XYZ file of C-alpha atoms in Angstrom:
601
model
C 76.721 -22.156 -111.391
C 76.665 -18.934 -108.904
C 78.707 -15.828 -110.098
C 79.724 -12.702 -109.028
C 80.444 -9.737 -110.901
C 82.311 -6.435 -109.188
C 80.270 -3.168 -108.726
C 82.332 -1.935 -111.853
C 81.594 -5.071 -114.273
C 78.349 -4.538 -116.069
C 79.260 -7.398 -118.761
C 76.525 -9.748 -117.202
C 76.467 -11.479 -120.452
C 79.805 -13.353 -120.242
C 80.803 -15.002 -117.357
C 81.518 -13.139 -113.712
C 84.637 -11.616 -111.662
C 84.275 -15.512 -110.114
C 82.643 -18.307 -109.408
C 81.007 -18.659 -105.904
C 80.606 -21.936 -103.540
C 77.912 -20.952 -101.010
C 76.619 -23.253 -98.407
C 73.271 -21.732 -98.569
C 72.028 -19.776 -101.365
C 67.942 -19.458 -101.583
C 65.903 -17.531 -103.549
C 62.202 -16.229 -102.115
C 59.737 -15.098 -104.746
C 55.835 -14.023 -103.149
C 52.769 -13.047 -105.287
C 52.958 -8.695 -105.496
C 55.458 -8.731 -102.492
C 59.054 -9.194 -101.729
C 61.550 -10.878 -104.214
C 64.765 -11.506 -102.647
C 67.930 -13.352 -101.877
C 69.579 -14.748 -98.889
C 73.216 -16.268 -99.235
C 75.718 -17.656 -96.606
C 79.300 -17.808 -97.922
C 82.584 -19.265 -96.346
C 85.287 -16.302 -95.567
C 87.575 -18.375 -98.163
C 89.855 -16.684 -101.435
C 86.633 -15.440 -102.860
C 84.839 -13.700 -99.892
C 86.807 -10.460 -100.804
C 84.591 -10.626 -104.045
C 81.537 -10.259 -101.493
C 80.927 -6.511 -101.371
C 77.797 -3.786 -101.549
C 76.898 -3.157 -104.648
C 78.355 -6.243 -106.446
C 75.717 -8.303 -108.755
C 75.085 -12.390 -108.402
C 73.669 -14.262 -111.155
C 71.791 -17.250 -109.924
C 70.302 -20.247 -111.406
C 65.844 -19.921 -110.851
C 62.942 -20.779 -111.966
C 63.225 -18.310 -114.434
C 66.631 -19.087 -116.176
C 69.512 -17.203 -114.627
C 68.475 -13.689 -112.549
C 70.915 -11.014 -111.338
C 70.773 -9.847 -107.718
C 72.427 -6.688 -106.533
C 73.963 -7.257 -103.155
C 72.424 -4.444 -100.705
C 73.134 -6.247 -96.968
C 76.397 -7.814 -95.671
C 76.568 -9.882 -91.954
C 80.005 -10.653 -91.568
C 81.112 -13.457 -88.962
C 84.131 -15.595 -87.981
C 83.183 -18.042 -90.256
C 81.135 -16.918 -93.060
C 79.199 -14.192 -94.839
C 75.050 -13.630 -95.162
C 74.474 -11.674 -97.973
C 70.880 -10.411 -98.720
C 70.663 -9.555 -102.576
C 67.324 -7.956 -104.094
C 66.373 -8.137 -108.018
C 68.697 -6.147 -110.706
C 65.527 -3.977 -111.834
C 65.654 -1.923 -108.405
C 69.060 -0.398 -109.736
C 66.187 1.969 -111.745
C 65.930 3.382 -108.470
C 68.566 5.988 -109.758
C 66.068 7.055 -112.129
C 64.270 9.933 -110.442
C 60.807 10.986 -112.466
C 60.192 14.987 -111.831
C 57.013 15.373 -113.866
C 55.602 12.581 -115.959
C 51.979 11.393 -117.257
C 50.157 8.416 -118.612
C 47.308 9.989 -120.106
C 44.299 7.734 -120.744
C 46.738 4.439 -121.069
C 47.031 1.361 -120.799
C 49.592 -0.510 -118.633
C 51.998 -0.925 -121.155
C 52.442 2.690 -122.365
C 52.894 3.696 -118.787
C 55.619 1.633 -118.180
C 56.977 2.781 -121.300
C 56.345 6.825 -119.580
C 58.077 5.791 -116.180
C 60.947 4.065 -118.083
C 61.535 6.164 -121.451
C 65.208 6.825 -122.081
C 66.354 4.193 -119.482
C 68.041 0.419 -120.215
C 65.382 -1.297 -118.618
C 62.494 -2.532 -120.791
C 58.713 -3.890 -119.867
C 56.263 -6.182 -120.608
C 52.561 -6.297 -120.269
C 48.857 -7.597 -121.276
C 46.703 -5.088 -118.880
C 44.670 -3.832 -122.003
C 42.277 -1.347 -119.742
C 42.744 2.653 -119.742
C 43.278 4.755 -117.029
C 45.213 7.960 -115.506
C 48.865 8.487 -113.520
C 50.570 11.492 -112.599
C 54.364 10.651 -112.081
C 56.089 13.410 -109.900
C 58.812 13.449 -107.455
C 59.464 10.158 -107.365
C 61.922 7.286 -108.255
C 61.096 4.606 -111.207
C 60.196 1.715 -108.785
C 58.111 4.356 -106.661
C 56.090 4.985 -109.932
C 55.497 1.377 -110.585
C 54.928 -0.447 -107.153
C 54.733 2.553 -104.658
C 52.534 2.870 -101.955
C 51.069 5.740 -103.384
C 47.936 6.672 -105.215
C 49.772 7.377 -108.371
C 51.794 4.719 -109.049
C 51.094 1.717 -111.830
C 50.183 -0.923 -109.660
C 47.397 0.996 -107.667
C 46.177 2.455 -110.702
C 45.950 -0.769 -113.015
C 46.507 -3.587 -110.682
C 48.453 -6.519 -111.498
C 50.965 -8.996 -110.471
C 54.679 -8.360 -111.073
C 57.665 -10.333 -112.048
C 61.215 -8.558 -111.905
C 63.085 -10.386 -114.665
C 66.835 -9.107 -114.598
C 66.056 -5.685 -116.027
C 62.805 -6.192 -117.325
C 59.583 -5.772 -115.018
C 56.843 -7.662 -116.241
C 52.929 -6.601 -115.048
C 50.260 -9.143 -115.818
C 46.606 -9.929 -115.167
C 48.004 -12.379 -113.184
C 51.149 -14.791 -113.189
C 51.297 -18.190 -114.163
C 49.075 -20.297 -115.355
C 46.513 -23.528 -115.279
C 49.095 -26.052 -116.705
C 47.009 -28.910 -114.876
C 49.198 -29.376 -111.941
C 47.776 -31.483 -109.279
C 48.296 -32.944 -105.766
C 46.215 -34.475 -102.917
C 46.339 -33.497 -99.152
C 44.263 -34.022 -96.184
C 47.181 -36.649 -94.669
C 48.449 -36.104 -91.198
C 51.602 -34.980 -92.977
C 54.517 -32.965 -90.806
C 55.781 -31.946 -94.177
C 52.065 -29.933 -95.276
C 51.086 -27.156 -92.802
C 47.201 -26.502 -93.430
C 44.825 -23.807 -92.846
C 41.403 -24.459 -93.153
C 38.574 -21.025 -92.847
C 35.394 -21.779 -93.005
C 34.338 -18.161 -91.968
C 32.917 -17.129 -95.817
C 31.950 -20.707 -96.340
C 28.160 -21.001 -98.370
C 26.222 -24.090 -99.286
C 22.914 -22.632 -99.146
C 21.861 -19.511 -101.003
C 18.563 -17.529 -100.717
C 18.953 -14.974 -103.903
C 17.168 -11.393 -103.508
C 16.887 -9.034 -106.753
C 16.272 -5.621 -106.811
C 13.302 -4.489 -105.164
C 13.265 -7.259 -102.171
C 12.538 -10.209 -104.637
C 13.201 -13.531 -103.391
C 12.842 -16.874 -104.191
C 8.687 -18.357 -103.305
C 7.780 -20.325 -100.358
C 11.517 -19.565 -98.503
C 13.224 -21.570 -101.296
C 17.132 -21.309 -101.254
C 19.566 -22.806 -104.033
C 21.595 -25.766 -102.702
C 25.510 -26.578 -103.775
C 26.149 -29.864 -104.707
C 28.814 -29.990 -101.534
C 26.390 -29.157 -99.071
C 26.589 -32.958 -97.331
C 30.403 -32.864 -97.632
C 29.834 -30.751 -94.417
C 28.099 -31.328 -91.148
C 25.859 -28.378 -91.349
C 24.525 -26.336 -94.220
C 25.679 -22.494 -93.872
C 23.456 -20.144 -95.429
C 23.660 -16.983 -96.933
C 21.604 -13.976 -98.885
C 23.480 -13.069 -101.772
C 21.840 -9.739 -103.226
C 21.274 -9.629 -107.243
C 20.679 -5.587 -107.884
C 21.203 -6.225 -111.291
C 18.169 -8.938 -111.469
C 15.194 -6.468 -112.248
C 11.699 -6.751 -112.959
C 10.908 -5.197 -115.908
C 8.498 -2.893 -114.181
C 10.658 -1.879 -111.491
C 13.784 -0.511 -113.913
C 13.866 2.789 -114.254
C 14.944 4.552 -117.544
C 18.541 4.347 -117.189
C 19.483 0.895 -116.714
C 22.641 -0.289 -117.199
C 24.002 -3.218 -119.914
C 24.755 -5.116 -117.006
C 21.176 -4.893 -115.453
C 18.920 -8.677 -116.253
C 15.484 -7.027 -117.536
C 12.476 -10.057 -116.202
C 9.262 -9.229 -118.210
C 7.430 -11.830 -115.450
C 8.263 -13.103 -111.854
C 8.828 -16.554 -112.971
C 12.042 -15.555 -115.500
C 13.092 -13.387 -112.304
C 12.931 -16.498 -110.214
C 15.094 -18.173 -113.072
C 17.459 -15.426 -113.245
C 17.950 -15.719 -109.344
C 18.385 -19.480 -109.674
C 21.037 -19.157 -112.491
C 22.804 -16.528 -110.409
C 23.058 -18.730 -107.544
C 24.367 -21.614 -109.108
C 27.185 -19.217 -110.665
C 27.816 -18.877 -107.088
C 28.623 -22.473 -106.479
C 30.578 -22.818 -110.005
C 32.740 -19.697 -108.435
C 33.858 -21.411 -105.794
C 32.043 -19.778 -101.998
C 30.771 -23.490 -101.490
C 34.728 -24.479 -100.675
C 36.594 -23.066 -97.635
C 39.413 -21.132 -97.627
C 42.878 -23.300 -97.813
C 46.745 -22.098 -97.233
C 48.829 -25.064 -97.157
C 52.582 -24.870 -96.654
C 54.915 -27.313 -98.136
C 58.216 -28.171 -97.503
C 58.949 -30.105 -100.601
C 62.316 -31.556 -99.141
C 60.508 -33.778 -96.348
C 57.966 -34.355 -98.752
C 60.414 -36.318 -101.207
C 61.017 -38.583 -98.639
C 57.411 -40.173 -98.455
C 56.309 -43.028 -99.961
C 53.441 -41.603 -101.585
C 55.459 -38.920 -103.019
C 53.872 -39.265 -106.356
C 50.570 -37.668 -105.005
C 52.713 -33.856 -105.205
C 55.433 -34.868 -107.906
C 53.539 -32.137 -109.958
C 54.641 -29.370 -107.547
C 58.272 -29.971 -108.633
C 57.504 -27.862 -111.732
C 55.215 -25.399 -110.873
C 55.990 -21.887 -110.993
C 54.801 -18.362 -109.094
C 51.598 -17.788 -109.683
C 50.429 -21.207 -111.417
C 47.390 -23.187 -110.430
C 47.569 -26.263 -108.423
C 44.477 -28.458 -108.026
C 44.658 -30.129 -105.001
C 42.264 -32.708 -103.601
C 41.211 -33.266 -99.978
C 40.704 -36.539 -98.618
C 39.193 -35.352 -95.741
C 37.095 -32.740 -96.852
C 36.216 -35.095 -99.745
C 36.342 -31.894 -102.014
C 38.644 -30.103 -104.926
C 40.414 -26.756 -104.872
C 41.939 -24.752 -106.892
C 45.288 -22.934 -105.084
C 47.179 -20.401 -107.079
C 51.197 -20.552 -106.242
C 51.548 -17.538 -103.917
C 55.243 -18.511 -102.825
C 58.349 -19.731 -103.569
C 61.534 -20.656 -101.870
C 63.683 -21.749 -104.652
C 67.357 -23.592 -103.590
C 69.839 -22.095 -106.082
C 72.806 -24.821 -105.141
C 70.164 -27.566 -106.079
C 68.427 -25.951 -108.268
C 64.933 -26.771 -107.421
C 61.716 -25.777 -105.026
C 62.618 -26.150 -101.312
C 59.350 -24.823 -100.491
C 56.282 -23.320 -101.167
C 52.903 -21.571 -99.686
C 49.499 -22.779 -101.764
C 45.980 -20.542 -100.766
C 42.639 -19.645 -102.704
C 43.500 -15.928 -101.960
C 45.997 -13.987 -103.727
C 47.452 -10.964 -101.908
C 44.623 -9.449 -100.750
C 45.537 -6.200 -100.389
C 46.047 -5.622 -104.102
C 43.009 -7.222 -104.886
C 41.362 -5.180 -102.844
C 42.208 -2.094 -105.060
C 41.584 -4.128 -107.932
C 38.194 -4.432 -106.155
C 37.581 -0.991 -105.640
C 38.362 -0.120 -108.751
C 35.942 -2.539 -110.343
C 33.147 -1.051 -107.938
C 33.835 2.328 -109.098
C 33.554 1.833 -112.565
C 30.587 0.113 -112.298
C 28.838 3.081 -110.314
C 30.200 5.881 -113.418
C 29.163 6.545 -116.482
C 32.569 6.926 -118.083
C 30.610 8.474 -121.447
C 29.473 11.291 -119.655
C 31.789 11.643 -116.991
C 28.855 11.304 -113.867
C 27.893 8.779 -111.313
C 24.924 6.768 -112.836
C 21.956 7.901 -111.657
C 20.422 4.905 -111.092
C 23.243 3.336 -108.809
C 22.911 6.621 -106.846
C 19.153 5.788 -106.648
C 19.854 2.527 -105.795
C 22.234 3.146 -102.940
C 19.937 5.289 -101.571
C 17.078 3.043 -101.845
C 18.246 0.904 -100.483
C 19.651 2.561 -97.087
C 15.780 3.968 -97.118
C 14.508 -0.067 -97.173
C 17.632 -0.911 -94.287
C 16.063 2.205 -92.405
C 12.164 0.904 -92.417
C 13.588 -2.947 -92.355
C 15.026 -1.326 -88.704
C 11.680 0.577 -88.386
C 9.737 -2.507 -88.139
C 11.687 -4.305 -85.566
C 12.189 -1.305 -83.133
C 10.527 -1.076 -80.099
C 8.603 1.545 -79.017
C 10.753 3.403 -75.875
C 8.533 5.888 -73.523
C 12.061 8.126 -73.382
C 12.569 10.524 -76.134
C 16.836 10.581 -75.990
C 18.974 8.142 -74.106
C 22.563 8.942 -72.605
C 25.584 6.840 -73.030
C 28.516 7.717 -70.831
C 32.118 6.447 -69.324
C 33.291 9.239 -66.885
C 36.363 7.291 -65.780
C 39.168 9.544 -67.504
C 41.351 6.192 -67.759
C 39.036 4.257 -69.177
C 39.583 3.408 -72.714
C 35.582 3.588 -73.437
C 35.920 7.363 -71.901
C 32.945 9.184 -73.791
C 29.694 9.730 -74.104
C 26.985 9.008 -77.105
C 23.741 11.210 -76.854
C 21.064 9.201 -78.639
C 17.087 10.925 -78.993
C 14.476 11.648 -81.752
C 16.432 14.591 -82.715
C 19.824 13.006 -83.515
C 23.214 11.245 -82.346
C 25.584 13.384 -80.445
C 29.240 11.907 -79.675
C 32.106 13.754 -77.564
C 35.505 12.455 -76.236
C 36.373 15.345 -73.647
C 34.465 17.478 -70.652
C 34.257 20.847 -70.474
C 36.875 23.028 -68.366
C 34.599 22.645 -65.020
C 33.734 18.721 -65.646
C 30.142 19.612 -65.312
C 29.295 18.525 -68.826
C 30.564 17.048 -72.086
C 32.118 18.831 -75.312
C 29.842 17.919 -77.950
C 31.576 17.207 -81.231
C 30.369 14.857 -83.375
C 26.641 15.121 -84.437
C 24.218 14.098 -86.379
C 20.459 15.127 -87.342
C 17.796 14.700 -90.023
C 19.442 17.395 -92.367
C 23.370 17.118 -91.532
C 26.721 15.333 -90.399
C 29.160 17.562 -87.927
C 32.417 15.720 -87.262
C 36.315 16.905 -87.531
C 36.647 13.711 -89.986
C 34.366 12.275 -92.453
C 36.344 9.037 -93.802
C 34.504 7.761 -96.858
C 34.675 6.380 -99.995
C 32.025 8.305 -103.107
C 30.719 12.041 -102.117
C 27.810 12.354 -104.103
C 25.081 14.705 -105.150
C 21.813 12.884 -105.740
C 22.068 13.209 -109.772
C 25.794 11.949 -109.917
C 26.618 15.109 -112.060
C 29.529 15.980 -109.200
C 31.249 13.587 -107.515
C 34.328 13.368 -104.993
C 36.285 10.231 -105.426
C 38.160 9.894 -102.034
C 40.002 7.048 -103.051
C 41.635 8.366 -106.450
C 41.431 11.739 -105.564
C 39.430 12.700 -108.571
C 37.098 16.344 -108.614
C 34.118 15.617 -111.550
C 32.233 18.773 -111.627
C 29.949 18.738 -115.064
C 29.084 22.004 -115.526
C 29.447 23.542 -112.479
C 31.111 26.695 -111.170
C 33.573 27.499 -108.471
C 33.267 30.456 -106.605
C 35.775 32.706 -104.935
C 39.693 32.113 -105.795
C 41.788 29.178 -106.135
C 44.985 28.809 -104.259
C 47.395 26.701 -104.987
C 51.050 26.065 -103.407
C 51.994 23.985 -106.841
C 50.982 25.296 -110.635
C 47.160 24.492 -111.916
C 47.830 21.839 -115.032
C 45.328 22.702 -117.546
C 43.916 19.464 -119.972
C 44.041 20.581 -123.779
C 42.589 24.291 -123.686
C 41.862 26.834 -121.429
C 38.544 29.090 -122.103
C 37.711 32.344 -120.847
C 34.818 33.493 -122.277
C 32.819 36.229 -120.257
C 29.596 37.163 -122.017
C 29.569 41.081 -122.310
C 26.551 43.228 -121.862
C 27.202 45.761 -124.021
C 28.166 43.350 -126.940
C 25.855 41.407 -129.414
C 26.876 38.053 -129.085
C 30.022 38.800 -127.478
C 32.320 37.186 -124.972
C 35.660 38.444 -123.382
C 38.564 36.479 -121.109
C 41.072 38.192 -119.335
C 44.074 36.791 -117.499
C 45.894 39.001 -114.805
C 49.602 38.451 -113.662
C 49.456 39.472 -110.254
C 46.412 40.590 -108.064
C 42.640 41.550 -110.028
C 42.688 44.517 -112.231
C 46.943 44.453 -112.469
C 48.518 46.547 -115.028
C 50.121 43.756 -116.339
C 47.127 41.806 -118.319
C 46.197 39.523 -121.498
C 42.915 40.737 -122.796
C 40.978 38.184 -125.468
C 37.935 40.002 -127.429
C 35.103 38.202 -129.736
C 32.381 40.589 -130.227
C 29.632 40.316 -133.382
C 27.573 44.017 -133.891
C 30.430 46.126 -132.722
C 31.154 48.729 -132.771
C 28.494 49.016 -135.317
C 25.889 46.403 -136.467
C 27.660 44.146 -138.955
C 31.164 44.480 -137.533
C 32.885 41.202 -136.270
C 35.433 42.645 -134.175
C 38.286 39.798 -132.543
C 41.079 41.088 -130.500
C 44.244 40.329 -128.423
C 45.579 42.666 -126.204
C 49.202 42.119 -124.239
C 49.440 45.200 -121.766
C 52.560 45.828 -119.083
C 51.537 49.625 -117.734
C 52.273 51.821 -120.302
C 53.468 49.373 -123.115
C 50.677 46.993 -125.017
C 50.854 45.525 -128.106
C 47.039 44.723 -129.866
C 46.036 42.239 -132.538
C 42.845 42.934 -133.894
C 40.820 42.205 -137.136
C 37.909 43.762 -137.796
C 35.997 42.383 -140.642
C 38.890 42.474 -143.696
C 40.679 44.439 -141.597
C 43.771 43.187 -140.026
C 46.095 45.374 -137.545
C 48.732 44.937 -135.380
C 49.282 48.265 -132.837
C 51.947 48.808 -130.395
C 52.419 51.427 -128.103
C 55.787 51.882 -126.269
C 56.493 55.255 -125.217
C 60.316 54.737 -124.973
C 60.626 53.135 -128.662
C 61.297 49.778 -129.617
C 64.415 47.739 -129.047
C 65.502 45.113 -131.179
C 68.573 42.495 -129.654
C 69.111 45.693 -127.421
C 69.281 48.292 -130.277
C 67.002 50.668 -130.212
C 64.705 52.092 -133.362
C 65.031 55.431 -134.357
C 61.977 58.004 -134.614
C 62.234 60.711 -136.578
C 62.985 62.290 -140.128
C 66.613 61.274 -141.728
C 68.642 62.030 -144.681
C 70.538 58.689 -145.894
C 73.685 59.385 -147.990
C 75.448 56.294 -147.221
C 73.412 53.550 -145.387
C 71.004 52.093 -143.116
C 71.221 49.660 -140.742
C 67.948 47.158 -140.070
C 67.909 44.956 -137.090
C 65.223 42.504 -137.707
C 63.168 44.241 -140.011
C 63.819 47.499 -137.419
C 65.540 51.128 -138.836
C 68.686 50.958 -136.039
C 71.008 53.533 -137.532
C 71.604 55.983 -140.287
C 74.984 57.240 -141.923
């Protein structure tokens, strides 16, 4: 049954304003992509109820789901409707400044949805930090910005009425099976062998490989007409003699070469267990057409799968079995069954790339000290040196010291020049005004790089104590110093403490911190002083001074002598009442305002 609720009717637990009788109604679900509903309804006596922001309740694989109508196209005979999950109404929640600090995914979701009617669920336990500023709640959860939950924590999303679920993965492996490889119009098949590997030459840290050009072959190598060889590098497999002192917990240290060879063979076998010897296959399955086939029993398990489920697919022609994920489903809400689906070995590539970037970063960063792991940085440098050494070994000596490549036709797509020589590389895309030479821009020499743009991931010093992660915008500097002024358009946000502690030359073991409101040396400032043996040996002096022109308040503690000084040339005022100064004779009463004498009778 498909029901409609008017925009004013929010009692979704009861029956709607009417039952609709559409000619077509299908829901589309896709992993980490669009969920929507498309419906076609005749222009009958119920058509007037179909308006923008009305809510539809429809059957689905997740039970009854609510969708809000956002687009209508009316023709002479019917109305075409596009609606989106009810949770999209959370766009009305605007966030000025909320933060999830060192939190798991569920905590971050609760920060975003706090105080609203929307709920959340997540099984992602890894910790991260995210600042939600000037965005709505849906953007904070699934926006294409760095500070969104899906970018920081990853996972896969389901929009279930007023609840959002973000789990490590949607669906499950319930043992569903299917057999493809027939010549069927109802099954579209795309096979990609570009990343296939059936023969591995494993390489360890420092370039060690198996002896006598030995390879590790896949059990499926004979299923293909030719082998697919690749070198797999395992920088974490090391001879103990080669390992630095700063090894990580992922490192496998081997006492002998035989131990190292055994570890390499095991690592290669694990690659095949993870499916590198199977092609990437995508299937698009039309369940309606498939149901008419005599061998429909081979596909019956597909009737009950849900988004994200694993399906074990046997491919008759290739003679292999692959594990496919249900990447999308089109569900017929009238017939209440799956209309079509897509199966694939790749799950929504973009979000996997986000996860890959995060996992790589975590392997490089030592979270206990907040520095880049020195041996990882050294490994990158060593690898670069190894590549350049290999390049040098195969290079052919030339009589010339530099070469110029140029395309002088301004209309050409390859217009530009590159000068390559023993002193470096120069690149240009512009001629000088006289058109006699190139205006060289990008330059690389032995010591430096000059360019308008450098696009990279992590910039780090050689020790890993200072680095800038371009992907996340995080600048980490351990025991570093900023020189010059720090100007920002917005406020500066401090973590737990703001510590101002400049050593004083004329204080024994003393420190001083100064905050100015305005320019340096402004008359409006706060001074904090902490000194030993001042103003004489044996004294412990602590003080805070608030200064605003001629007015100041001082709080001091000198050994056991604790004082508060107020210097106000024009007197002290409380709640608009000035305090009295002088000698008075009291005949009737005193007027006291918050401890200050403000009147005498």
